[in-house]
Coordinates of C-alpha atoms in Angstrom, one line a residue:
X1 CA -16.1 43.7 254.4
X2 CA -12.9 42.9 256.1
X3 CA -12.8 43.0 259.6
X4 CA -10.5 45.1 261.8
X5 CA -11.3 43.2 265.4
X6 CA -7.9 40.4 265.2
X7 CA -8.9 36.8 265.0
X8 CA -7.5 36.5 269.0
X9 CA -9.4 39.5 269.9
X10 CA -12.9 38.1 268.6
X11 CA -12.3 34.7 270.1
X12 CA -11.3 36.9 273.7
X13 CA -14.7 38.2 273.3
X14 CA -16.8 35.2 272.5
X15 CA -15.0 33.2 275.3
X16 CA -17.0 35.6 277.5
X17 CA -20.4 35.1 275.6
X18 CA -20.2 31.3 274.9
X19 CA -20.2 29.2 271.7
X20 CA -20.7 32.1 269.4
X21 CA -19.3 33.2 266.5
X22 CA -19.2 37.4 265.2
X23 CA -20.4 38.2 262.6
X24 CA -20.0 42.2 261.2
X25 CA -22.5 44.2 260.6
X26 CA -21.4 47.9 260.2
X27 CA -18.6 49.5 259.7
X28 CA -18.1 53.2 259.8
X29 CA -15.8 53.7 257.2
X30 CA -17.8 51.6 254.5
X31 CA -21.3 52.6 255.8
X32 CA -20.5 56.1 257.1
X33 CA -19.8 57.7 260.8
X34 CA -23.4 58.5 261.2
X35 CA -26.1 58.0 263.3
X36 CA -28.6 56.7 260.3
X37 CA -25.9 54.8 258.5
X38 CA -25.5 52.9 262.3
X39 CA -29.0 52.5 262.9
X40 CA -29.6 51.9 259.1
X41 CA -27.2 48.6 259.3
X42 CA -27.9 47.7 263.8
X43 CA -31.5 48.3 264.5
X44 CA -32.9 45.3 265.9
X45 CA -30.4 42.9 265.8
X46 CA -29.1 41.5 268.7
X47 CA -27.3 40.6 270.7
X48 CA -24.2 42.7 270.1
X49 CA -20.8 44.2 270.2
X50 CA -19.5 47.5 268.8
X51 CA -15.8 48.2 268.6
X52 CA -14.0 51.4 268.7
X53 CA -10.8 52.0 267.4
X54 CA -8.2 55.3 268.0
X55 CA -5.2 56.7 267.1
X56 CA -3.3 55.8 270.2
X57 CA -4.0 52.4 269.3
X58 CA -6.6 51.8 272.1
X59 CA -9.3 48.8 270.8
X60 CA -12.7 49.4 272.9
X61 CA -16.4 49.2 273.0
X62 CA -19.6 47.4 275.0
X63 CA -21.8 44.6 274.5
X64 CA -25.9 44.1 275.0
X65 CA -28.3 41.8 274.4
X66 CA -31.1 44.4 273.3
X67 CA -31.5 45.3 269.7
X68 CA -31.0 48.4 269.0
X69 CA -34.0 51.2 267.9
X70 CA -34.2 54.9 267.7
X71 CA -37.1 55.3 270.5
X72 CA -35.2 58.2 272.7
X73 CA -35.0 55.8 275.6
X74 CA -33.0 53.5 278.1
X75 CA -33.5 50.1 278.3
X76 CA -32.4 47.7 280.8
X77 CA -29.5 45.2 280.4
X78 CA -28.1 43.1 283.5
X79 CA -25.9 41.7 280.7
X80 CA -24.6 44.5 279.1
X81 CA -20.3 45.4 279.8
X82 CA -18.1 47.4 278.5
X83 CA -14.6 46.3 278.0
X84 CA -10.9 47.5 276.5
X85 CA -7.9 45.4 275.5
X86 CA -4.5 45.7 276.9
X87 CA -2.8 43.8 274.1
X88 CA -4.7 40.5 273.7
X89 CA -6.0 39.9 276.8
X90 CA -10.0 41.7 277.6
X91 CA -10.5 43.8 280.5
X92 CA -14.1 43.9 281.1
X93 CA -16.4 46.6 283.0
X94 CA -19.8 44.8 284.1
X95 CA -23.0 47.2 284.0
X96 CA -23.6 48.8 287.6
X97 CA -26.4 50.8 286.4
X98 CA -28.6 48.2 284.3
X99 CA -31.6 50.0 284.0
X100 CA -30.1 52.5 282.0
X101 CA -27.2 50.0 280.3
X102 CA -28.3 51.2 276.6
X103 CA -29.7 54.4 275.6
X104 CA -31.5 54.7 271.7
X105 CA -30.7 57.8 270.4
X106 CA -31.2 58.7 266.5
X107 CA -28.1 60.8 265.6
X108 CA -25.7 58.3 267.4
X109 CA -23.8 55.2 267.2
X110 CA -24.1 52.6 270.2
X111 CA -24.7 54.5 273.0
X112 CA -24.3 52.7 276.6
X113 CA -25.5 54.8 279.0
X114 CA -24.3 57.7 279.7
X115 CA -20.9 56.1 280.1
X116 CA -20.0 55.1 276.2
X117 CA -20.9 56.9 273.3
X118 CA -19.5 55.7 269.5
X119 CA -19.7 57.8 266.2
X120 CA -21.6 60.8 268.6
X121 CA -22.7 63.2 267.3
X122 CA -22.6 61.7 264.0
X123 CA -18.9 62.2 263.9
X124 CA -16.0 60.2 264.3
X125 CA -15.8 60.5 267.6
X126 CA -16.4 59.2 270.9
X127 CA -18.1 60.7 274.0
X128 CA -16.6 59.1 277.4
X129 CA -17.9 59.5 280.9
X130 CA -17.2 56.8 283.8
X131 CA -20.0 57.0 286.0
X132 CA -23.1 55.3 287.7
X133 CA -24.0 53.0 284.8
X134 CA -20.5 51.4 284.4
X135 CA -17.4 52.1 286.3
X136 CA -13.8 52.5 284.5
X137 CA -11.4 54.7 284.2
X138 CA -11.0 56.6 281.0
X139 CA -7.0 56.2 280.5
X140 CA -7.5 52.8 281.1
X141 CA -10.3 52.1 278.3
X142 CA -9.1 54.6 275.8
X143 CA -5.8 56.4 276.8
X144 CA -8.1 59.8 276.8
X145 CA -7.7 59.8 273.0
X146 CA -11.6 60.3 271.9
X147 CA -10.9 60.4 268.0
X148 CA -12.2 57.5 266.2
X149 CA -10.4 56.0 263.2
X150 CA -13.1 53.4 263.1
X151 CA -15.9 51.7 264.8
X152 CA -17.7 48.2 263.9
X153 CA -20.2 46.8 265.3
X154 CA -20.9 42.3 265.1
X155 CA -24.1 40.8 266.0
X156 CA -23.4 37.5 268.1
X157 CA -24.7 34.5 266.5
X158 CA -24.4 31.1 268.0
X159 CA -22.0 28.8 266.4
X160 CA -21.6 25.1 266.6
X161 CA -17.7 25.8 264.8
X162 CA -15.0 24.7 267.2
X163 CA -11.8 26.6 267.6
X164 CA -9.8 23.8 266.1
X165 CA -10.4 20.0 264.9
X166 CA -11.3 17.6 267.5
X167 CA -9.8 14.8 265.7
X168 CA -7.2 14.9 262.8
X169 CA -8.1 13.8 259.8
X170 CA -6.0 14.4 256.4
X171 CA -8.3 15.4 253.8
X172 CA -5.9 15.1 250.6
X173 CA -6.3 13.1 247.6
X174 CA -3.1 11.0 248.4
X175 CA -5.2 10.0 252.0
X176 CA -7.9 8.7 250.1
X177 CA -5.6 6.8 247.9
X178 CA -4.0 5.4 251.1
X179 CA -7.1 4.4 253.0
X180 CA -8.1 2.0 250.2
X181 CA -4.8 0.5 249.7
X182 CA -5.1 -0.5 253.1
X183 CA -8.7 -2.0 252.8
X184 CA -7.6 -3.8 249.5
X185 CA -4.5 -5.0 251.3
X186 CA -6.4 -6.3 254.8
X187 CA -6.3 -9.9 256.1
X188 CA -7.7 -11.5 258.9
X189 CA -5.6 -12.3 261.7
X190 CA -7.1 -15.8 261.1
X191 CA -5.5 -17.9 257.9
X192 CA -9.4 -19.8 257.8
X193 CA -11.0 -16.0 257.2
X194 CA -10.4 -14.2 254.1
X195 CA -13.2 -11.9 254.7
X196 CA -13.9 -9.8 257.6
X197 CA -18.2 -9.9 258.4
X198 CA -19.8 -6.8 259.5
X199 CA -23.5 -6.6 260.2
X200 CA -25.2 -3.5 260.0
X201 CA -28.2 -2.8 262.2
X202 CA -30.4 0.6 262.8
X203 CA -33.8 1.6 262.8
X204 CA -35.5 2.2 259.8
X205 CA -34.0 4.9 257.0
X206 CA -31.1 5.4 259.1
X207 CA -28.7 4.3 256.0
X208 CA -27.6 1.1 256.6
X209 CA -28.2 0.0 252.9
X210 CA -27.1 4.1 251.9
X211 CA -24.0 3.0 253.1
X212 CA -22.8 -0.4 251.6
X213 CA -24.2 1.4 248.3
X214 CA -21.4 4.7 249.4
X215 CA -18.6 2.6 250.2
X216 CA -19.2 0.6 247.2
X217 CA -19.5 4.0 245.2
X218 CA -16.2 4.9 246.1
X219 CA -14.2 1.8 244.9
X220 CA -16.5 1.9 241.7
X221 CA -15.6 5.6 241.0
X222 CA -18.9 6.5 240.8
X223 CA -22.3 6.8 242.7
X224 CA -24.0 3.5 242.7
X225 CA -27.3 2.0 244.5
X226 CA -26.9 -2.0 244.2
X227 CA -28.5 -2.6 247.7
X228 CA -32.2 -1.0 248.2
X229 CA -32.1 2.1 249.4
X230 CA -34.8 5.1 250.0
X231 CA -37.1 7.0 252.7
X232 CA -40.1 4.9 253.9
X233 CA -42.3 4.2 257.8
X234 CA -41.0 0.4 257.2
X235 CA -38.3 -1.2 256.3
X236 CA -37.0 -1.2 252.5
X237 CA -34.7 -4.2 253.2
X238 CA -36.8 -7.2 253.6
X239 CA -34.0 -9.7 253.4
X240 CA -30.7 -11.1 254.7
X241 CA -28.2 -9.8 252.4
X242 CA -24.2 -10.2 252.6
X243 CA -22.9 -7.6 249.8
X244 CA -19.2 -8.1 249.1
X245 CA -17.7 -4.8 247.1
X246 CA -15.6 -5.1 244.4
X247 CA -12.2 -3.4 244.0
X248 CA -14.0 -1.7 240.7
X249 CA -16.7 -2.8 237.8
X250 CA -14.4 -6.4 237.0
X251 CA -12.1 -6.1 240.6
X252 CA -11.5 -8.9 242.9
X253 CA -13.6 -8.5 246.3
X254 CA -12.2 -7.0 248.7
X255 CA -11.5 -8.5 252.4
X256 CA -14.9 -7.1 253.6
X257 CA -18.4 -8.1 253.6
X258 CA -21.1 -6.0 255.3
X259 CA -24.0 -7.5 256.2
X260 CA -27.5 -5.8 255.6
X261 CA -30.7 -6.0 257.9
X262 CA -34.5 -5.4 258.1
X263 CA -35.0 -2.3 259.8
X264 CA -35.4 -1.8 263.6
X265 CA -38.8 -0.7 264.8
X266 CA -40.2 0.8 267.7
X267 CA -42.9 -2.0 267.9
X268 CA -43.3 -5.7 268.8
X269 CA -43.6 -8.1 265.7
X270 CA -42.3 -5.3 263.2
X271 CA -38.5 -4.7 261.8
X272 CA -36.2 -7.1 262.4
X273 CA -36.3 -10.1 265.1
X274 CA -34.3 -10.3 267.9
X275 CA -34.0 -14.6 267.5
X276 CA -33.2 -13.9 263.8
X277 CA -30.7 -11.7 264.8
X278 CA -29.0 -14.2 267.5
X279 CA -29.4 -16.4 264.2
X280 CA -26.8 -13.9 261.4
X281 CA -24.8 -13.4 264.4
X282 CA -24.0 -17.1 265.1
X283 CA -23.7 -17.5 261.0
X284 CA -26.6 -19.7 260.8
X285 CA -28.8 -17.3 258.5
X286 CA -27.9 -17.8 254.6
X287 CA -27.8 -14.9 252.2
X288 CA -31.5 -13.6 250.5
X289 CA -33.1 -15.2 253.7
X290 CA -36.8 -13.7 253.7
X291 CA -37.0 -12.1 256.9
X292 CA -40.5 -12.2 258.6
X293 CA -41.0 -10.6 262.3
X294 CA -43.6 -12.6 263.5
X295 CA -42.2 -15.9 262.6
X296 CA -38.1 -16.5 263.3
X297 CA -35.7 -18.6 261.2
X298 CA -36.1 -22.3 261.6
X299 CA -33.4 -24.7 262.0
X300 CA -35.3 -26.8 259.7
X301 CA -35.4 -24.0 257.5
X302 CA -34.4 -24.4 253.9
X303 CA -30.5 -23.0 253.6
X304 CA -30.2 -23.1 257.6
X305 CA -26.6 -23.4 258.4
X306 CA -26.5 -25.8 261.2
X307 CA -22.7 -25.9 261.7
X308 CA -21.0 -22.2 260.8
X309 CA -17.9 -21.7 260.6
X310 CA -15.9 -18.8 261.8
X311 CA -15.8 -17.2 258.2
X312 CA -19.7 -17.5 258.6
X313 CA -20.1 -15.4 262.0
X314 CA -20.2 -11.9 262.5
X315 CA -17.0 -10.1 263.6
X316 CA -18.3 -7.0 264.0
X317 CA -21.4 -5.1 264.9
X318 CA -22.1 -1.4 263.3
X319 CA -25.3 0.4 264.7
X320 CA -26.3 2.8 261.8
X321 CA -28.1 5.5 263.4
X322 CA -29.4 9.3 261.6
X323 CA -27.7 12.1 263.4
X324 CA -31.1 13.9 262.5
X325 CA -33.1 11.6 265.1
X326 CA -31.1 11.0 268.1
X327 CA -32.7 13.5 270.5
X328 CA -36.4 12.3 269.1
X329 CA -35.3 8.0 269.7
X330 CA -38.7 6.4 270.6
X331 CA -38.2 4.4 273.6
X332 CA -39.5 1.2 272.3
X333 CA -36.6 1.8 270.1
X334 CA -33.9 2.7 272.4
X335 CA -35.0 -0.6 274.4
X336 CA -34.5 -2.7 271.5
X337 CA -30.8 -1.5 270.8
X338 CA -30.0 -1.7 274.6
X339 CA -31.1 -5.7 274.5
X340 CA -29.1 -6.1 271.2
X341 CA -26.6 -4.8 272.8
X342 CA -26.3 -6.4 275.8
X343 CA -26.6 -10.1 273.7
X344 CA -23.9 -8.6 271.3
X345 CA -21.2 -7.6 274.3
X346 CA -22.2 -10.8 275.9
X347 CA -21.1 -12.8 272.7
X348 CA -17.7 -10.9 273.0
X349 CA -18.0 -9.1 269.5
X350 CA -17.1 -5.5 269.4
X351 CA -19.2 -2.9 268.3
X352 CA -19.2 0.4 266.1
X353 CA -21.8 3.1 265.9
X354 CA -22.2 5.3 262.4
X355 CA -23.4 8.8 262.5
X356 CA -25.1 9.2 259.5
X357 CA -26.6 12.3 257.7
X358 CA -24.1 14.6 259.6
X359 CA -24.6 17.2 256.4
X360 CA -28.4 17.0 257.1
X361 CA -27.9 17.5 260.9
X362 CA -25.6 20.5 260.8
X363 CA -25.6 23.5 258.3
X364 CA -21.5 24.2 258.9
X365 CA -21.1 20.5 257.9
X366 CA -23.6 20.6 254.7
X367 CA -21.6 23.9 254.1
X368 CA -18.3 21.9 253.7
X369 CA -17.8 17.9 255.1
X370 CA -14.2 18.9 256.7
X371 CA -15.9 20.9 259.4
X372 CA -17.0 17.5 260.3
X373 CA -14.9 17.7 263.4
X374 CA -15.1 21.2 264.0
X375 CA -18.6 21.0 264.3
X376 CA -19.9 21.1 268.2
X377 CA -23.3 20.0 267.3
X378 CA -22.2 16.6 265.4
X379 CA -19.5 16.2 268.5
X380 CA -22.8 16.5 271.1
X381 CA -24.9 14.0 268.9
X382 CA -22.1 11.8 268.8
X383 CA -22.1 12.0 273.0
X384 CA -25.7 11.8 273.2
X385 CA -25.7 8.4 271.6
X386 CA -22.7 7.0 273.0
X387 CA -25.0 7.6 276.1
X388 CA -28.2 6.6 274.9
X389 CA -26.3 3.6 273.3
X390 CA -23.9 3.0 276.3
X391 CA -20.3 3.1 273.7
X392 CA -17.4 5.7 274.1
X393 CA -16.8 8.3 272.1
X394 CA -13.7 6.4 270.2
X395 CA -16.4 4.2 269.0
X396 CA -18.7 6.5 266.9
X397 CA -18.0 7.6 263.9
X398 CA -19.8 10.1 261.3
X399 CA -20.1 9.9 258.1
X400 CA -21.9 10.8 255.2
X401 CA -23.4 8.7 252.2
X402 CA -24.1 9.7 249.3
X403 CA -27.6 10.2 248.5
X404 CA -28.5 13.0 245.8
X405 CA -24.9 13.1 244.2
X406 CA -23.8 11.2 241.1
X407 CA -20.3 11.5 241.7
X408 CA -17.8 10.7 244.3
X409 CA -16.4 13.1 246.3
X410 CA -12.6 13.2 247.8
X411 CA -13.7 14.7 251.4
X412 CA -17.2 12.6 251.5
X413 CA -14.7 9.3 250.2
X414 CA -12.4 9.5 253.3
X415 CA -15.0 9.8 256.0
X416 CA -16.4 6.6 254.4
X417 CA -13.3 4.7 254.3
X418 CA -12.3 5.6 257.8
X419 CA -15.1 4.2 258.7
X420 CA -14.4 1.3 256.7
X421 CA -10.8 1.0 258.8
X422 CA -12.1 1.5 261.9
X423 CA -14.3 -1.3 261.1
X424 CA -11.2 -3.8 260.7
X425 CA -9.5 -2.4 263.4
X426 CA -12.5 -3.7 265.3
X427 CA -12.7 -7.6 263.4
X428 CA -8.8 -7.3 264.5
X429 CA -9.8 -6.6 268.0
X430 CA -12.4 -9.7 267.7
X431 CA -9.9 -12.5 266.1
X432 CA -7.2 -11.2 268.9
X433 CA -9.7 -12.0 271.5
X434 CA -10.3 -15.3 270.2
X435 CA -6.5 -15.7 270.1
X436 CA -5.9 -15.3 273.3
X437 CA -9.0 -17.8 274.3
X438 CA -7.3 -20.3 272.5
X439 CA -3.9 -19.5 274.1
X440 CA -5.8 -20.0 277.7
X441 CA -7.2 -23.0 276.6
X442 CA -3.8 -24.5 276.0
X443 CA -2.6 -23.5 279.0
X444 CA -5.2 -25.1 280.4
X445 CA -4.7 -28.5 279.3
X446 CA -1.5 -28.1 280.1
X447 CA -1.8 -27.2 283.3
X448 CA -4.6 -29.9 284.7
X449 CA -4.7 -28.3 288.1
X450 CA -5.7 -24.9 287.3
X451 CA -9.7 -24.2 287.3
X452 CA -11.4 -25.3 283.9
X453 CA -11.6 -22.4 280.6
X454 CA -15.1 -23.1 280.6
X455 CA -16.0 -22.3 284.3
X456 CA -18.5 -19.6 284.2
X457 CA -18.9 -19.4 280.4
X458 CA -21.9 -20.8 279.0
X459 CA -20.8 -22.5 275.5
X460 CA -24.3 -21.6 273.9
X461 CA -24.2 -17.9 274.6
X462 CA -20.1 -17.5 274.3
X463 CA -18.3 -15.8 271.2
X464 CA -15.5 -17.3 271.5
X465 CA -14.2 -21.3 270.7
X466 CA -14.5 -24.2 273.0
X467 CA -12.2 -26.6 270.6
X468 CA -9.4 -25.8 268.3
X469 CA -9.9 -26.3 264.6
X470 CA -7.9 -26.8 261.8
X471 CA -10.1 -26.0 259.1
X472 CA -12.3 -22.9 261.0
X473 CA -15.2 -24.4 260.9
X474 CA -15.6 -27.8 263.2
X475 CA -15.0 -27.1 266.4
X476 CA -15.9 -23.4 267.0
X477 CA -19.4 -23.1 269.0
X478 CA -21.0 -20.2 270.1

């Protein structure tokens, strides 16, 4: 059924009821201008709003919050109004009278009091009487004209769809197309870095691994699952593992490695370690290192890295989180990310957060992945953990891998490479910083009097370089 209530009209109306959306339920000239074809379609639903509609071109009617019935009786509604249009904008005529707001008669359409009566009588008409229950004045609400030429009535459902986009986001094909031609096309600011190092971390099954395997699946063209992926209480990943993707099945690799982790747990001596951790984000750990929480990398180690280079450290820190689980974080948990967090801002390396199984977390999104930013919901989760995880909303972003598909898709595509960009924006952000450090520095030495680089900075806890290098690699000390 089409609906006769204006786009403007319905949004005038919900503005008064909240985050709601209207949804139509009758319709006189489909269903009939009868009392049993009302009650038929409107008995107990609620909450809701009937419409009338005249020849003089008057657009009026009433909302309550009780469903309707067929009992005979009033029932009480301190919520209930009756309201009129005067071209777009709602004039609206509170209940005086609640105790008798609504009235449930059988052979009538919505009946508010004794004030508002639509389709009475079972005809297409309207019985008006300003009174006790609601005060107007009749000219005003209807123009005196009492002769229906239809009446609807909506139930008010509660919608977590947003009037318009919160961000923009181009969803064509040629975006997409775009997007990677700037990842395949990305070098670090630094001539010693040809690949940008992003470490993934999250609690258990958030997608951390789900991811590497989606971007992956988008420059292969199809749905792939090279890194270990799944649902499981502990962690599937059980090593240190640096995936590079592949621009395609035979491609070169592209400027970006993303760095996978055992999963965070809520306990002490399970997931992953917080000195291993210190360890991947000062480069030391090598690839397929065998984590094991209750005993921390070595430096004796076999395949320690003693002396990283830049190209070995992180550059960026992604928290992977499920959009499904942020309001039910253990605290254990939410400690643990709030003490990685503080070691990673103290190191000077910037951090992302990744919002994944959006789809799962809000029917409009499963419905179609461009409501992504039209969604309320998926914008509140993204605030609740930009609390809970102390980052601003500029740096969260949603996503969606792909998990039960076994091909790409064009919308599902650009949310992952986004991500992907966002990501070197970041690494960007991270080789600027040490950019400028060096730049200090040399002021520094040039200028003998001024107070030391170093004052304040403790060299074993700093991100950033306490000696120039040639080559990247001797010289840079965290």
């Amino acid at each position: 059924m089409n609906t006769k209530l204006t786009k403007s009209r319905q949004r005038a109306i919900c503005s008064e009821l909240g985050r709601v959306r209207l949804q139509l339920l009758y319709k006189a000239s489909v269903h009939g201008f009868t009392g049993e074809a009302f009650h038929q379609q409107c008995d107990h639903r609620s909450p809701t709003v009937s419409v009338g509609y005249n020849n003089s071109g008057f657009v009026f009617g009433g909302y309550t919050k009780q469903p309707f019935n067929q009992s005979g009786g009033f029932v009480n509604d301190d919520k209930a109004f009756l309201f009129t249009f005067t071209g777009e904008q709602l004039l609206k005529y509170p209940v005086t009278g609640p105790e008798n707001a609504v009235k449930m008669i059988g052979n009538s359409g919505p009946y508010f009091g004794e004030a508002l009566v639509l389709v009475h009588g079972s005809k297409p008409v309207a019985y008006s009487s300003p009174g006790d229950d609601y005060n107007f004045t009749a000219a005003e609400m209807h123009g005196n004209d009492l002769n229906l030429t239809e009446c609807e009535v909506y139930q008010v459902e509660e919608s977590t769809e947003l009037e318009r986009p919160w961000r923009t986001i181009m969803w064509e094909f040629e975006k997409r197309e775009e997007l990677i031609e700037s990842i395949k096309s990305y070098k670090p600011t630094v001539s010693s870095v040809t690949q940008a190092r992003v470490l993934l971390i999250g609690p258990v099954g958030a997608g951390k691994s789900s991811f590497f395997n989606s971007v992956n699946s988008v420059f292969r063209g199809h749905v792939t699952s090279q890194a270990i992926s799944g649902s499981s209480s502990t962690s599937l990943t059980t090593q240190f593992r640096s995936y590079s993707v592949k621009a395609g099945r035979e491609g070169k690799p592209l400027p970006i490695i993303l760095c996978d982790t055992m999963g965070l747990e809520e306990s002490k001596g399970a997931g992953l370690d917080i000195d291993d951790l210190n360890s991947i984000l000062k480069g030391h750990l090598p690839d397929c290192y065998q984590f094991n929480p209750s005993a921390p990398l070595h430096p004796e180690a076999h395949g320690y890295r003693k002396s990283p280079g830049l190209k070995h450290k992180i550059h960026s820190v992604v928290y992977v989180i499920d959009s499904c689980k942020i309001s039910i974080m253990p605290t254990g948990l939410e400690e643990k990310l709030d003490a990685i967090g503080r070691k990673v801002n103290l190191m000077g390396i910037p951090q992302l957060v990744l919002l994944t199984k959006v789809d799962e977390a809000c029917p409009l999104v499963k419905e179609d992945v461009r409501n992504i930013y039209k969604s309320g919901y998926i914008k509140d989760m993204m605030q609740e953990v930009g609390s809970r995880l102390g980052v601003p909303l500029s740096c969260i972003i949603p996503v969606k891998n792909y998990s039960e598909e076994l091909e790409v898709d064009t919308d599902c595509d650009i949310l992952l490479l986004s991500a992907v960009i966002q990501m070197l924006r970041f690494v960007d952000n991270y080789f600027d910083e040490l950019s400028d450090r060096m730049s200090n520095m040399q002021t520094k030495e040039v200028c003998p009097t001024s107070r030391p680089m170093t004052a304040g900075i403790d060299p074993s806890t700093s991100a950033f370089p306490t000696r120039i290098s040639t080559d990247g690699s001797a010289g840079w000390s965290l």
